[in-house]
C-alpha positions as MATLAB code, in Angstrom:
seq = 'MISIIREHNLLTLALFAALCLYLFLPLQLQAPEPYNYATAIEGYFRNSAGFELAQGQKLPDFGRYHPNHPLGHVLAGWAFDWLKIPALSWMRFVNILGALFAGFFLYQIALQFRLAKSLSTLTVCLFLATNCGLFTVFSGEWHIPALALSLAAILQFLDYADKGTVRHLYYGSILITLAACYHLVVIFFLVPIGGVLVFVRPIKKHWREFLIAGLMILLFLAIVYVVIPVVLFHFGSSEEFFRTFLMYKYLSRAHYDGFEWIQMAARTAFHSF';
ca = [
      78.823   -5.939   23.621;
      80.085   -3.126   25.889;
      83.664   -3.775   24.799;
      82.620   -3.570   21.130;
      80.838   -0.254   21.770;
      83.927    1.105   23.505;
      86.158   -0.075   20.680;
      83.967    1.692   18.119;
      82.704    4.544   20.299;
      82.809    7.142   17.508;
      80.606    5.016   15.286;
      78.209    4.342   18.171;
      77.928    8.076   18.825;
      77.345    8.814   15.110;
      74.616    6.184   14.759;
      72.917    7.307   17.981;
      72.950   10.939   16.804;
      71.465    9.838   13.457;
      68.759    7.852   15.246;
      67.816   10.893   17.353;
      67.733   13.027   14.220;
      65.464   10.558   12.433;
      63.110   10.215   15.400;
      62.817   13.820   16.535;
      63.417   15.930   13.441;
      59.971   17.335   12.603;
      59.849   15.987    9.070;
      57.107   13.874    7.574;
      57.321   11.466    4.655;
      57.915   13.726    1.683;
      57.085   11.697   -1.428;
      53.572   10.678   -2.535;
      54.535    7.011   -2.972;
      54.476    6.020    0.720;
      50.898    7.202    1.132;
      49.803    5.294   -1.994;
      51.715    2.208   -0.910;
      50.476    2.351    2.703;
      46.802    2.739    1.815;
      47.146   -0.013   -0.793;
      48.827   -2.339    1.723;
      46.049   -1.677    4.224;
      43.411   -2.331    1.546;
      41.886    1.156    1.296;
      43.238    1.974   -2.160;
      44.099    0.136   -5.374;
      47.678    1.066   -6.193;
      47.093   -0.117   -9.741;
      44.221    2.343  -10.329;
      46.350    5.140  -11.782;
      48.205    2.735  -14.053;
      44.881    1.343  -15.261;
      43.830    4.860  -16.283;
      47.093    5.332  -18.179;
      46.722    2.022  -20.021;
      42.968    1.951  -20.424;
      42.975   -1.676  -19.298;
      42.426   -3.492  -16.010;
      45.473   -4.532  -14.002;
      45.749   -6.815  -10.966;
      45.769   -5.233   -7.522;
      49.482   -5.254   -6.592;
      49.227   -3.352   -3.312;
      50.548   -6.334   -1.358;
      52.990   -7.587   -4.005;
      54.461   -4.831   -6.163;
      56.071   -6.142   -9.384;
      59.191   -3.965   -8.986;
      59.768   -4.162   -5.218;
      57.663   -6.940   -3.669;
      59.440   -7.799   -0.412;
      58.722   -4.505    1.360;
      55.033   -4.711    0.531;
      54.778   -8.316    1.707;
      56.474   -7.612    5.049;
      54.442   -4.437    5.613;
      51.276   -6.410    4.886;
      52.214   -9.074    7.414;
      53.060   -6.415   10.014;
      49.667   -4.792    9.437;
      47.720   -8.082    9.553;
      49.489   -9.756   12.455;
      50.862   -6.907   14.570;
      48.324   -4.181   13.633;
      51.171   -1.789   12.786;
      50.060    0.914   10.314;
      51.866    0.467    7.020;
      53.207    4.040    7.029;
      54.715    3.559   10.504;
      56.232    0.253    9.433;
      57.792    1.824    6.340;
      59.347    4.638    8.395;
      60.645    2.123   10.967;
      62.214   -0.067    8.262;
      63.777    2.966    6.556;
      65.327    4.243    9.787;
      66.651    0.779   10.565;
      67.910    0.447    6.992;
      69.788    3.767    7.145;
      71.499    2.842   10.425;
      72.493   -0.609    9.193;
      73.685    0.879    5.902;
      75.929    3.181    7.920;
      77.215    0.254    9.980;
      78.048   -1.852    6.912;
      79.646    1.137    5.191;
      81.856    1.511    8.278;
      82.887   -2.147    8.033;
      83.669   -1.740    4.332;
      85.800    1.332    5.082;
      87.750   -0.674    7.670;
      88.247   -3.406    5.049;
      90.028   -0.787    2.946;
      92.321   -0.079    5.911;
      90.830    3.312    6.752;
      91.296    4.504   10.322;
      88.272    4.252   12.632;
      87.944    8.029   12.785;
      87.966    8.373    8.986;
      85.571    5.424    8.625;
      83.186    7.125   11.062;
      83.481   10.380    9.126;
      82.534    8.439    5.988;
      79.427    7.141    7.756;
      78.522   10.632    8.992;
      78.821   12.045    5.481;
      76.656    9.224    4.145;
      73.974    9.674    6.835;
      73.894   13.430    6.187;
      73.369   13.116    2.428;
      70.093   12.948    0.538;
      70.521    9.165    0.413;
      71.122    8.657    4.116;
      68.854   11.364    5.502;
      65.934   12.217    3.265;
      65.540    8.713    1.854;
      64.385    7.761    5.333;
      61.553   10.230    4.934;
      60.698    9.242    1.353;
      58.857    6.078    2.348;
      60.337    4.185   -0.593;
      62.152    0.832   -0.423;
      65.566    2.076   -1.547;
      67.312    2.388    1.808;
      66.683   -1.190    3.100;
      67.742   -2.416   -0.353;
      70.942   -0.382   -0.037;
      71.626   -1.699    3.479;
      71.331   -5.308    2.281;
      73.478   -4.476   -0.759;
      76.248   -3.071    1.463;
      76.034   -6.185    3.653;
      76.430   -8.263    0.470;
      79.392   -6.170   -0.710;
      81.068   -6.745    2.657;
      80.711  -10.511    2.124;
      82.041  -10.247   -1.424;
      85.055   -8.289   -0.157;
      85.732  -11.040    2.386;
      85.586  -13.558   -0.447;
      87.942  -11.466   -2.608;
      90.358  -11.126    0.320;
      90.288  -14.644    1.789;
      88.834  -16.789   -0.996;
      86.379  -18.467    1.397;
      83.518  -19.703   -0.782;
      80.834  -19.333    1.873;
      81.320  -15.545    1.797;
      80.515  -15.594   -1.929;
      77.310  -17.538   -1.280;
      76.321  -15.360    1.705;
      76.856  -12.294   -0.452;
      74.734  -13.800   -3.222;
      71.865  -14.445   -0.793;
      72.064  -10.906    0.607;
      72.209   -9.200   -2.805;
      69.202  -11.287   -3.876;
      67.223  -10.186   -0.819;
      68.223   -6.601   -1.606;
      66.955   -7.020   -5.169;
      63.677   -8.350   -3.768;
      63.356   -5.061   -1.859;
      64.030   -3.147   -5.071;
      64.894   -4.561   -8.487;
      67.281   -1.692   -9.300;
      69.851   -3.416   -7.052;
      70.690   -5.827   -9.893;
      72.871   -3.064  -11.367;
      75.243   -3.522   -8.409;
      76.034   -6.950   -9.836;
      77.892   -5.267  -12.713;
      80.787   -3.781  -10.674;
      80.692   -6.620   -8.126;
      81.044   -9.250  -10.850;
      83.806   -7.257  -12.566;
      85.847   -6.964   -9.374;
      85.420  -10.613   -8.373;
      86.388  -11.932  -11.812;
      89.447   -9.674  -11.740;
      90.504  -10.777   -8.234;
      89.519  -14.439   -8.563;
      90.080  -15.483  -12.224;
      87.006  -17.193  -13.613;
      89.119  -19.974  -15.124;
      89.948  -21.317  -11.657;
      86.709  -20.414   -9.887;
      84.065  -20.879  -12.573;
      82.123  -23.425  -10.538;
      81.798  -21.090   -7.545;
      80.682  -18.204   -9.774;
      78.256  -20.470  -11.631;
      76.595  -21.687   -8.412;
      76.373  -18.137   -7.020;
      74.953  -16.823  -10.303;
      72.387  -19.614  -10.534;
      71.310  -18.986   -6.933;
      70.665  -15.322   -7.719;
      68.978  -16.030  -11.051;
      66.737  -18.800   -9.696;
      65.532  -16.833   -6.679;
      64.868  -13.680   -8.694;
      63.000  -15.712  -11.304;
      60.784  -17.158   -8.561;
      60.125  -13.767   -6.923;
      59.689  -11.674  -10.067;
      58.223  -14.173  -12.532;
      56.805  -17.346  -10.990;
      55.056  -15.823   -7.963;
      53.467  -12.909   -9.913;
      52.212  -15.303  -12.605;
      50.650  -17.595   -9.982;
      49.404  -14.752   -7.760;
      47.862  -12.574  -10.470;
      46.713  -15.387  -12.805;
      48.237  -13.859  -15.930;
      46.766  -15.391  -19.070;
      49.440  -14.117  -21.456;
      52.898  -12.589  -21.596;
      51.268   -9.292  -22.619;
      49.379   -9.108  -19.312;
      52.597   -9.849  -17.443;
      54.602   -7.118  -19.196;
      51.789   -4.550  -18.911;
      51.980   -5.048  -15.143;
      55.736   -5.417  -14.798;
      56.482   -2.459  -17.104;
      53.598   -0.338  -15.810;
      55.651    2.881  -15.685;
      56.249    2.697  -19.425;
      52.632    3.724  -20.043;
      52.699    6.879  -17.912;
      52.826   10.297  -19.560;
      56.492   11.083  -19.063;
      59.760   10.757  -20.986;
      60.333    7.267  -22.381;
      63.399    5.704  -23.910;
      63.175    3.469  -26.954;
      65.609    1.797  -29.310;
      69.221    2.941  -29.144;
      68.372    5.635  -26.568;
      67.119    2.899  -24.223;
      70.444    1.057  -24.631;
      72.307    4.296  -23.872;
      70.313    4.869  -20.682;
      70.830    1.255  -19.564;
      74.591    1.616  -20.150;
      74.682    4.902  -18.233;
      72.861    3.295  -15.308;
      75.348    0.417  -15.288;
      78.323    2.799  -15.334;
      76.783    4.916  -12.560;
      76.692    1.815  -10.379;
      80.498    1.730  -10.508;
];
């Protein structure tokens, strides 16, 4: 361990400085979501209440299992029940850990692209100093642990593209699925990842590997985002399911329909590149 720290001393210093910044910088969680999520996880507030007002219909209480990012809520609930850790403290802890691990995996990815250690560390410092790496920690959302797991998955996919070892493809698939369970928006990363892998490893020769990896991702996401919510919330119809899953559609803000929706989906996919 000591030899590894010495070998990557610049990275160690950068991550330690970031940790001190996260712990001692006098900032509080800035967005309203963490307070809603935390009180809902602890059972003092129904996170679905505001959405019920917008829809004029009753929705299930999804404080412990949010339809768009369930894993964080589940783990925070367990931490609160078993370890008596306040949900807000748990969320901040997970976000700090997620930011540091995201920086570590970004460093490994930079080294994969043959960047020098000093330049790789500079890349990590720039990342940790951006809105994503710094203020996301204080947002209380689930984006940063999802990003950390996504970068870990990308590292595995790069190993597969470089060496062709199938287990790296499967490890990457498991990690990207876990990331998507932290936040569903991660599925857009599959667009550039799939494009690169098909280009590097032609699908004609590796279709079975891609098929197994794709089925693993699809099956697990179907269980987490369809099967479990249906069983947990006792949905009686597809309408009840979609009213819960697409809850943000009913809020009084800009919506996208028809061709405009397709345009926005395409823009999101291209942004992921």
